[in-house]
Amino acid sequence: MSAVSFDPNTLGPEFYENPYPTYAALRELDPVHRCPDGTYFLTRYADLDHIYRDRNSFSSDKKSVFAPKFGVGSPLYEHHTTSLVFNDPPYHTRVRRHIVGALTPHVLQAMEPQVVALVDGLLDRIEERQRFDLIEDFAAAIPIEVIGNLLRVPHQDREPLRGWSLAILGALEPAISEQQRAAGDQAVREFTDYLRILVQDRRSHPLENDLLSRLVEEPDLSLTELLHNCVFLLNAGHETTTNLIGNGLSLLLAHPQALHRLRETPGLIGSAVEECLRCESPNQLGNRLVIRPFEIRGVVFEPGTYLTLCIGAANRDPEEFPRPDVFDIGRRPNRHLAFAAGGHACAGMSVARLEAQVAIPRIIRRFPGMRLTGAAVRGGRARFRGYRSLPAVIA
Ligand code: HEM
């Protein structure tokens, strides 16, 4: 597909395998690309950085977009339009304050030994089996427990969380089938029914140092707002962080020199994780709605114009990143947009960084001979980039 005919609603298998040549062509030839449906697809770093920070001209409110996509009143519509991420102030500010306020450095510090124990437990199990799936048995098994711990979801209840999360976030793909929509609606119903019981329980038995106990006490959050923002929180931290760990390990295994360097210099883990976030951004696409006339590179956006912000392309923009296609675990500076920027910048970025900074060094140190054995299976999504399966062996 050429840059001029690019249509995010009709993407082929080669795009899912490797979208970067398409992104490079768009960035160079048509950085403010008008799609066949009248929306725009933006790929330059400077443009995304500006748009993410300019809340006077660009809105996160998706009601007008989600109404035709999900149907007003449907579970998916209610969920996504109540999540803080798809709202503007003052509602967004109110909800975000509670979440950011709960993820303090103290909470994160207390989380670290739990993440270490969790990762080591998974590695013990992998060692017994020798052959394993880097996604199923490792990358995906970490975030679900971390977020589950944050909201103190009882262990025996966690099994369905990942499936619900995949179905709800999957419905955010640029084009979805009727079947995907129905699965998303069903997942929202089941997830909120489950959380309603958990919230009732937490109201009568509050726990100490628990995010959910804290949120249920907030007088300015209605039950509907509480339920949907908890669903969002559980989802936001799942697939994205799974993909960070999975993409990161896949990048390292494909770049043996970088892997060797990281093993020899463990202090590079901070910049290595940032480079994984930049090179294979787990969340590749974001959106904003124009609410004030705005001109960018000679194109005038009228209010009501819908924009797709391509983080995956911006994070490889040569104007910001020298040699952008080179995976350099010591890259500095590295002001990538993997967590977006501005007022909606990821509220859980410290949690995600902590998980990756614990998981990646522990597995590469413990299994120095680890290698991939079979065909990698991609997630098949444009918005969330990652693998469904990465078969591996420890030696
Ligand atoms: C590598 C992992 C992650 C990535 C790449 C990621 C990416 C993002 C991005 C790009 C946004 C901004 C969306 C937008 O405004 O369009 C966002 C928002 C958000 N993320 Fe993350 N995220 C990750 C992990 C997490 C985790 C672990 C949590 C929770 C513990 C979390 C919670 C949130 C929340 C609450 C928001 C909404 C912030 C707001 O609207 O003010 N994320 N994330």
Short mmCIF file of C-alpha atoms and ligand atoms in Angstrom, two decimals:
data_model
loop_
_atom_site.label_atom_id
_atom_site.label_comp_id
_atom_site.label_asym_id
_atom_site.label_seq_id
_atom_site.Cartn_x
_atom_site.Cartn_y
_atom_site.Cartn_z
CA MET A 1 0.00 0.00 0.00
CA SER A 2 1.52 3.38 -0.95
CA ALA A 3 1.55 6.29 1.50
CA VAL A 4 -1.08 8.09 -0.56
CA SER A 5 -3.57 5.19 -0.60
CA PHE A 6 -2.99 4.18 3.05
CA ASP A 7 -6.22 3.26 4.81
CA PRO A 8 -6.08 2.20 8.49
CA ASN A 9 -9.41 0.44 8.03
CA THR A 10 -8.06 -2.05 5.48
CA LEU A 11 -4.67 -3.24 6.70
CA GLY A 12 -3.03 -6.33 5.20
CA PRO A 13 -1.06 -9.11 6.93
CA GLU A 14 2.29 -7.58 5.90
CA PHE A 15 1.36 -4.42 7.79
CA TYR A 16 0.70 -6.34 11.02
CA GLU A 17 3.99 -8.15 10.56
CA ASN A 18 6.00 -4.97 10.04
CA PRO A 19 4.23 -1.59 9.90
CA TYR A 20 7.44 0.47 9.99
CA PRO A 21 8.11 0.76 6.21
CA THR A 22 4.54 2.06 5.79
CA TYR A 23 5.00 4.46 8.69
CA ALA A 24 8.32 5.70 7.25
CA ALA A 25 6.71 6.37 3.86
CA LEU A 26 3.82 8.25 5.49
CA ARG A 27 6.15 10.26 7.73
CA GLU A 28 8.27 11.31 4.80
CA LEU A 29 5.73 11.77 2.01
CA ASP A 30 2.39 12.46 3.66
CA PRO A 31 2.80 13.18 7.40
CA VAL A 32 -0.74 14.59 7.71
CA HIS A 33 -2.48 11.87 5.70
CA ARG A 34 -6.15 12.18 4.85
CA CYS A 35 -7.76 8.74 5.07
CA PRO A 36 -10.62 7.66 2.77
CA ASP A 37 -13.13 8.14 5.63
CA GLY A 38 -12.13 11.81 6.11
CA THR A 39 -10.10 11.28 9.28
CA TYR A 40 -6.37 12.12 9.41
CA PHE A 41 -3.42 9.88 10.25
CA LEU A 42 -0.38 11.72 11.67
CA THR A 43 3.12 10.30 11.87
CA ARG A 44 5.66 13.05 12.76
CA TYR A 45 7.04 13.25 16.29
CA ALA A 46 6.79 17.06 16.58
CA ASP A 47 3.13 17.02 15.52
CA LEU A 48 2.13 14.30 17.99
CA ASP A 49 4.09 15.92 20.80
CA HIS A 50 2.26 19.19 20.18
CA ILE A 51 -1.20 17.65 19.83
CA TYR A 52 -0.89 15.52 22.97
CA ARG A 53 -0.03 18.67 24.98
CA ASP A 54 -2.59 21.06 23.47
CA ARG A 55 -5.85 20.36 25.26
CA ASN A 56 -7.45 23.61 24.12
CA SER A 57 -7.51 22.50 20.49
CA PHE A 58 -7.73 18.70 20.85
CA SER A 59 -10.20 16.69 22.90
CA SER A 60 -10.05 13.14 24.25
CA ASP A 61 -13.86 12.91 24.42
CA LYS A 62 -14.92 10.06 22.13
CA LYS A 63 -18.72 10.10 22.53
CA SER A 64 -19.36 11.27 18.98
CA VAL A 65 -17.00 8.60 17.59
CA PHE A 66 -18.10 5.73 19.79
CA ALA A 67 -21.85 6.34 19.30
CA PRO A 68 -21.94 4.97 15.72
CA LYS A 69 -19.20 2.42 16.42
CA PHE A 70 -20.68 0.79 19.54
CA GLY A 71 -24.28 2.12 19.69
CA VAL A 72 -25.34 4.60 22.41
CA GLY A 73 -26.21 2.78 25.61
CA SER A 74 -24.34 -0.41 24.69
CA PRO A 75 -21.98 -1.80 27.35
CA LEU A 76 -18.91 -0.91 25.24
CA TYR A 77 -20.23 2.63 24.73
CA GLU A 78 -20.92 3.13 28.41
CA HIS A 79 -17.54 1.70 29.38
CA HIS A 80 -15.31 3.60 26.98
CA THR A 81 -17.14 6.92 27.39
CA THR A 82 -16.89 6.68 31.20
CA SER A 83 -13.17 5.78 31.29
CA LEU A 84 -11.03 8.75 32.24
CA VAL A 85 -8.82 8.29 29.17
CA PHE A 86 -11.67 9.16 26.81
CA ASN A 87 -12.79 12.26 28.68
CA ASP A 88 -11.77 15.90 29.15
CA PRO A 89 -11.66 18.04 32.29
CA PRO A 90 -13.32 18.47 34.69
CA TYR A 91 -14.38 14.79 34.83
CA HIS A 92 -10.96 13.58 33.65
CA THR A 93 -9.12 15.68 36.25
CA ARG A 94 -11.34 14.38 39.05
CA VAL A 95 -10.81 10.68 38.23
CA ARG A 96 -7.12 11.04 37.36
CA ARG A 97 -6.39 12.71 40.69
CA HIS A 98 -7.60 9.62 42.56
CA ILE A 99 -5.58 7.20 40.44
CA VAL A 100 -2.34 9.20 40.40
CA GLY A 101 -2.79 9.90 44.11
CA ALA A 102 -2.94 6.18 44.81
CA LEU A 103 0.18 5.23 42.79
CA THR A 104 2.65 7.00 45.06
CA PRO A 105 6.40 6.24 45.17
CA HIS A 106 5.70 4.50 48.49
CA VAL A 107 3.15 2.17 46.85
CA LEU A 108 5.60 1.44 44.04
CA GLN A 109 8.40 0.71 46.46
CA ALA A 110 6.19 -1.75 48.29
CA MET A 111 5.28 -3.35 44.96
CA GLU A 112 8.85 -4.17 43.93
CA PRO A 113 9.52 -7.19 46.19
CA GLN A 114 6.14 -8.62 45.15
CA VAL A 115 7.09 -8.31 41.48
CA VAL A 116 10.48 -9.94 42.15
CA ALA A 117 8.81 -12.87 43.96
CA LEU A 118 6.21 -13.23 41.21
CA VAL A 119 8.83 -13.24 38.44
CA ASP A 120 11.06 -15.70 40.29
CA GLY A 121 8.10 -18.03 40.83
CA LEU A 122 7.35 -17.99 37.10
CA LEU A 123 11.02 -18.66 36.31
CA ASP A 124 11.05 -21.65 38.69
CA ARG A 125 8.11 -23.14 36.84
CA ILE A 126 9.72 -22.46 33.46
CA GLU A 127 12.96 -24.12 34.60
CA GLU A 128 11.08 -27.31 35.43
CA ARG A 129 9.52 -27.42 31.97
CA GLN A 130 12.45 -26.19 29.83
CA ARG A 131 10.13 -25.45 26.90
CA PHE A 132 7.74 -22.58 27.40
CA ASP A 133 5.89 -19.71 25.79
CA LEU A 134 7.50 -16.35 26.50
CA ILE A 135 4.11 -14.65 26.27
CA GLU A 136 1.68 -17.06 27.90
CA ASP A 137 4.02 -18.37 30.61
CA PHE A 138 5.92 -15.17 31.33
CA ALA A 139 5.09 -11.76 29.81
CA ALA A 140 1.31 -12.08 30.16
CA ALA A 141 1.47 -13.70 33.58
CA ILE A 142 3.11 -10.67 35.24
CA PRO A 143 0.85 -7.65 34.59
CA ILE A 144 -2.32 -9.56 35.40
CA GLU A 145 -0.97 -10.34 38.86
CA VAL A 146 0.45 -6.85 39.42
CA ILE A 147 -2.80 -5.07 38.57
CA GLY A 148 -4.75 -7.78 40.39
CA ASN A 149 -2.61 -7.09 43.47
CA LEU A 150 -3.08 -3.35 43.12
CA LEU A 151 -6.87 -3.73 43.33
CA ARG A 152 -6.57 -6.81 45.57
CA VAL A 153 -8.62 -9.01 43.26
CA PRO A 154 -8.67 -12.44 44.97
CA HIS A 155 -6.26 -14.84 43.21
CA GLN A 156 -8.93 -17.41 42.42
CA ASP A 157 -10.93 -14.73 40.52
CA ARG A 158 -8.14 -13.56 38.19
CA GLU A 159 -8.38 -16.14 35.42
CA PRO A 160 -11.04 -14.36 33.31
CA LEU A 161 -9.45 -10.90 33.60
CA ARG A 162 -7.13 -11.24 30.60
CA GLY A 163 -9.87 -12.48 28.26
CA TRP A 164 -12.18 -9.64 29.29
CA SER A 165 -9.41 -7.14 28.81
CA LEU A 166 -8.49 -8.42 25.33
CA ALA A 167 -12.12 -8.34 24.21
CA ILE A 168 -12.74 -4.80 25.51
CA LEU A 169 -9.54 -3.29 24.15
CA GLY A 170 -9.84 -5.29 20.91
CA ALA A 171 -13.04 -3.34 20.19
CA LEU A 172 -10.89 -0.19 19.89
CA GLU A 173 -9.25 -1.41 16.67
CA PRO A 174 -9.87 0.95 13.71
CA ALA A 175 -12.32 -1.55 12.11
CA ILE A 176 -14.17 -4.28 14.06
CA SER A 177 -16.49 -7.14 13.14
CA GLU A 178 -19.96 -7.70 14.59
CA GLN A 179 -18.53 -10.67 16.45
CA GLN A 180 -15.78 -8.53 18.07
CA ARG A 181 -18.38 -5.96 19.10
CA ALA A 182 -20.60 -8.61 20.70
CA ALA A 183 -17.62 -10.15 22.51
CA GLY A 184 -16.60 -6.69 23.79
CA ASP A 185 -20.15 -5.97 25.05
CA GLN A 186 -20.29 -9.33 26.79
CA ALA A 187 -16.89 -8.76 28.41
CA VAL A 188 -17.94 -5.35 29.78
CA ARG A 189 -21.13 -6.92 31.23
CA GLU A 190 -19.28 -9.77 32.91
CA PHE A 191 -16.42 -7.59 34.14
CA THR A 192 -18.67 -4.94 35.72
CA ASP A 193 -20.96 -7.60 37.24
CA TYR A 194 -17.89 -9.12 38.85
CA LEU A 195 -16.51 -5.78 40.07
CA ARG A 196 -19.88 -4.76 41.52
CA ILE A 197 -19.61 -7.68 43.94
CA LEU A 198 -15.99 -6.81 44.75
CA VAL A 199 -16.91 -3.18 45.42
CA GLN A 200 -19.74 -4.20 47.76
CA ASP A 201 -17.34 -6.42 49.62
CA ARG A 202 -14.70 -3.68 49.88
CA ARG A 203 -17.32 -1.21 51.16
CA SER A 204 -18.12 -3.52 54.06
CA HIS A 205 -14.55 -4.81 54.53
CA PRO A 206 -12.06 -2.08 53.53
CA LEU A 207 -8.43 -3.21 53.22
CA GLU A 208 -5.38 -1.21 54.15
CA ASN A 209 -3.12 0.19 51.39
CA ASP A 210 -5.61 -0.86 48.75
CA LEU A 211 -6.45 1.21 45.69
CA LEU A 212 -10.01 -0.14 45.43
CA SER A 213 -10.79 0.53 49.13
CA ARG A 214 -9.52 4.05 48.55
CA LEU A 215 -11.61 4.59 45.41
CA VAL A 216 -14.87 3.24 46.91
CA GLU A 217 -14.63 5.86 49.63
CA GLU A 218 -14.42 8.78 47.21
CA PRO A 219 -17.73 10.63 47.49
CA ASP A 220 -17.39 12.23 44.05
CA LEU A 221 -17.24 8.92 42.14
CA SER A 222 -20.60 7.34 41.27
CA LEU A 223 -20.83 3.54 41.23
CA THR A 224 -20.90 3.51 37.40
CA GLU A 225 -17.83 5.76 37.25
CA LEU A 226 -16.04 3.64 39.81
CA LEU A 227 -16.78 0.36 38.01
CA HIS A 228 -15.77 1.53 34.56
CA ASN A 229 -12.59 3.23 35.71
CA CYS A 230 -11.57 0.08 37.59
CA VAL A 231 -12.23 -1.97 34.44
CA PHE A 232 -10.12 0.56 32.52
CA LEU A 233 -7.32 0.38 35.06
CA LEU A 234 -7.27 -3.39 34.95
CA ASN A 235 -7.24 -3.31 31.14
CA ALA A 236 -4.78 -0.43 30.73
CA GLY A 237 -2.10 -2.24 32.62
CA HIS A 238 -2.53 -5.66 31.01
CA GLU A 239 -1.99 -5.99 27.33
CA THR A 240 0.31 -2.97 27.12
CA THR A 241 2.74 -4.24 29.75
CA THR A 242 2.55 -7.80 28.42
CA ASN A 243 3.58 -6.36 25.08
CA LEU A 244 6.38 -4.29 26.59
CA ILE A 245 7.94 -7.38 28.19
CA GLY A 246 7.23 -9.64 25.17
CA ASN A 247 8.41 -7.13 22.55
CA GLY A 248 11.41 -6.27 24.70
CA LEU A 249 12.57 -9.87 25.03
CA SER A 250 11.94 -10.51 21.35
CA LEU A 251 14.06 -7.44 20.45
CA LEU A 252 16.87 -8.56 22.75
CA LEU A 253 16.87 -12.12 21.41
CA ALA A 254 17.01 -10.75 17.87
CA HIS A 255 19.97 -8.50 18.81
CA PRO A 256 22.52 -10.77 20.53
CA GLN A 257 25.06 -7.94 20.94
CA ALA A 258 22.54 -5.81 22.82
CA LEU A 259 21.56 -8.82 24.93
CA HIS A 260 25.22 -9.49 25.76
CA ARG A 261 25.77 -5.81 26.60
CA LEU A 262 22.79 -5.78 28.95
CA ARG A 263 23.97 -8.95 30.69
CA GLU A 264 27.43 -7.44 31.13
CA THR A 265 26.12 -4.01 32.20
CA PRO A 266 22.92 -4.52 34.21
CA GLY A 267 22.82 -0.77 34.97
CA LEU A 268 21.64 -0.25 31.39
CA ILE A 269 18.25 -1.77 32.15
CA GLY A 270 16.59 1.67 32.53
CA SER A 271 17.63 2.92 29.10
CA ALA A 272 17.10 -0.56 27.59
CA VAL A 273 13.44 -0.59 28.66
CA GLU A 274 12.96 2.92 27.24
CA GLU A 275 14.47 1.73 23.95
CA CYS A 276 12.07 -1.24 23.84
CA LEU A 277 9.20 1.18 24.46
CA ARG A 278 10.42 3.38 21.60
CA CYS A 279 11.31 0.70 19.04
CA GLU A 280 8.22 -1.51 19.40
CA SER A 281 5.74 0.73 21.18
CA PRO A 282 3.06 -1.44 22.83
CA ASN A 283 0.41 1.20 22.18
CA GLN A 284 0.94 2.29 18.59
CA LEU A 285 -2.09 4.46 17.93
CA GLY A 286 -3.89 7.20 19.83
CA ASN A 287 -6.74 9.51 18.86
CA ARG A 288 -7.86 13.07 19.37
CA LEU A 289 -10.83 15.11 18.19
CA VAL A 290 -10.26 18.65 16.90
CA ILE A 291 -12.33 21.18 18.87
CA ARG A 292 -10.82 24.43 17.56
CA PRO A 293 -9.64 25.25 14.03
CA PHE A 294 -5.98 24.30 13.83
CA GLU A 295 -3.41 24.35 11.06
CA ILE A 296 -0.60 21.85 10.79
CA ARG A 297 1.82 21.59 7.83
CA GLY A 298 -0.56 23.59 5.67
CA VAL A 299 -3.61 21.42 6.47
CA VAL A 300 -6.45 23.18 8.29
CA PHE A 301 -8.40 20.94 10.67
CA GLU A 302 -11.96 22.02 11.32
CA PRO A 303 -13.65 21.22 14.66
CA GLY A 304 -15.08 17.70 14.54
CA THR A 305 -12.10 16.28 12.59
CA TYR A 306 -10.90 12.97 14.01
CA LEU A 307 -7.17 12.32 14.22
CA THR A 308 -5.19 9.12 14.63
CA LEU A 309 -1.83 9.81 16.24
CA CYS A 310 0.68 7.16 15.23
CA ILE A 311 2.99 6.74 18.21
CA GLY A 312 4.75 3.84 16.47
CA ALA A 313 5.78 6.14 13.60
CA ALA A 314 6.62 9.19 15.75
CA ASN A 315 8.93 7.07 17.87
CA ARG A 316 11.02 6.33 14.77
CA ASP A 317 11.09 9.88 13.43
CA PRO A 318 14.69 10.68 12.36
CA GLU A 319 14.12 14.35 13.23
CA GLU A 320 13.92 13.35 16.90
CA PHE A 321 15.88 10.08 17.05
CA PRO A 322 19.22 9.70 15.22
CA ARG A 323 19.37 6.32 13.41
CA PRO A 324 15.77 5.60 14.46
CA ASP A 325 15.63 2.01 13.21
CA VAL A 326 18.70 0.99 15.22
CA PHE A 327 17.91 -0.75 18.53
CA ASP A 328 20.34 1.00 20.90
CA ILE A 329 19.84 0.04 24.55
CA GLY A 330 22.07 2.92 25.68
CA ARG A 331 20.17 5.57 23.69
CA ARG A 332 20.08 8.95 25.41
CA PRO A 333 18.15 11.17 25.23
CA ASN A 334 15.12 9.06 24.44
CA ARG A 335 12.03 11.24 24.72
CA HIS A 336 9.70 8.68 23.16
CA LEU A 337 5.93 9.02 23.16
CA ALA A 338 5.11 5.42 24.12
CA PHE A 339 3.22 6.69 27.18
CA ALA A 340 1.86 9.71 25.19
CA ALA A 341 2.46 13.14 26.75
CA GLY A 342 0.59 16.02 28.38
CA GLY A 343 -2.51 15.81 30.55
CA HIS A 344 -3.39 12.22 29.62
CA ALA A 345 0.14 10.79 29.78
CA CYS A 346 -0.02 7.23 31.07
CA ALA A 347 -0.85 7.27 34.78
CA GLY A 348 0.65 3.79 35.23
CA MET A 349 4.01 4.31 33.51
CA SER A 350 5.99 3.77 36.71
CA VAL A 351 4.20 0.47 37.28
CA ALA A 352 4.92 -0.66 33.72
CA ARG A 353 8.58 0.38 33.97
CA LEU A 354 8.96 -1.42 37.27
CA GLU A 355 7.55 -4.67 35.85
CA ALA A 356 9.81 -4.58 32.78
CA GLN A 357 12.89 -3.54 34.76
CA VAL A 358 12.41 -6.52 37.08
CA ALA A 359 11.22 -9.13 34.55
CA ILE A 360 13.70 -8.62 31.69
CA PRO A 361 16.99 -8.77 33.63
CA ARG A 362 15.84 -11.66 35.79
CA ILE A 363 14.93 -13.93 32.89
CA ILE A 364 18.03 -13.13 30.79
CA ARG A 365 20.34 -13.68 33.78
CA ARG A 366 18.70 -16.90 34.87
CA PHE A 367 18.53 -18.48 31.40
CA PRO A 368 21.62 -17.34 29.46
CA GLY A 369 20.99 -19.94 26.73
CA MET A 370 17.34 -19.01 26.20
CA ARG A 371 16.28 -18.98 22.54
CA LEU A 372 13.14 -18.89 20.47
CA THR A 373 12.18 -22.25 18.96
CA GLY A 374 9.08 -21.94 16.85
CA ALA A 375 7.06 -19.55 14.82
CA ALA A 376 6.23 -16.32 16.61
CA VAL A 377 2.53 -15.47 16.42
CA ARG A 378 1.72 -11.77 16.22
CA GLY A 379 -1.22 -10.27 18.11
CA GLY A 380 -2.80 -9.15 14.83
CA ARG A 381 -3.66 -5.68 16.03
CA ALA A 382 -2.68 -2.27 14.79
CA ARG A 383 -3.35 -0.32 17.99
CA PHE A 384 -1.70 -2.68 20.47
CA ARG A 385 1.47 -4.23 19.08
CA GLY A 386 2.72 -7.47 20.55
CA TYR A 387 2.84 -11.24 20.23
CA ARG A 388 0.24 -13.85 21.05
CA SER A 389 2.88 -16.56 21.25
CA LEU A 390 6.68 -16.80 21.33
CA PRO A 391 7.69 -20.45 21.83
CA ALA A 392 11.08 -20.72 23.56
CA VAL A 393 13.46 -23.08 25.29
CA ILE A 394 15.77 -22.17 28.15
CA ALA A 395 18.90 -23.86 26.76
C1 HEM B 1 4.01 -0.47 28.70
C2 HEM B 1 2.85 -0.34 29.29
C3 HEM B 1 1.92 0.83 29.02
C4 HEM B 1 1.82 1.63 27.93
C5 HEM B 1 2.63 1.58 26.63
C6 HEM B 1 0.76 2.58 28.20
C7 HEM B 1 0.38 3.58 27.33
C8 HEM B 1 -0.55 4.56 27.62
C9 HEM B 1 -0.89 5.65 26.74
C10 HEM B 1 -0.28 5.92 25.37
C11 HEM B 1 -1.84 6.40 27.37
C12 HEM B 1 -2.48 7.70 26.87
C13 HEM B 1 -3.71 7.43 26.07
C14 HEM B 1 -4.29 8.68 25.44
O1 HEM B 1 -4.43 9.71 26.09
O2 HEM B 1 -4.65 8.64 24.27
C15 HEM B 1 -2.11 5.74 28.64
C16 HEM B 1 -3.04 6.18 29.55
C17 HEM B 1 -3.27 5.55 30.76
N1 HEM B 1 -2.61 4.45 31.27
FE1 HEM B 1 -1.11 3.44 30.41
N2 HEM B 1 0.25 2.33 29.44
C18 HEM B 1 0.93 1.26 29.99
C19 HEM B 1 0.75 0.70 31.23
C20 HEM B 1 -0.15 1.13 32.16
C21 HEM B 1 -0.32 0.55 33.48
C22 HEM B 1 0.52 -0.59 34.07
C23 HEM B 1 -1.34 1.23 34.07
C24 HEM B 1 -1.95 1.07 35.44
C25 HEM B 1 -1.33 0.61 36.49
C26 HEM B 1 -1.79 2.25 33.13
C27 HEM B 1 -2.79 3.16 33.37
C28 HEM B 1 -3.14 4.18 32.52
C29 HEM B 1 -4.17 5.15 32.83
C30 HEM B 1 -5.01 5.22 34.11
C31 HEM B 1 -4.25 6.00 31.72
C32 HEM B 1 -5.21 7.16 31.53
C33 HEM B 1 -4.53 8.46 31.86
C34 HEM B 1 -5.39 9.65 31.57
O3 HEM B 1 -6.26 9.60 30.72
O4 HEM B 1 -5.17 10.65 32.25
N3 HEM B 1 -1.05 2.14 31.99
N4 HEM B 1 -1.31 4.64 28.78
#
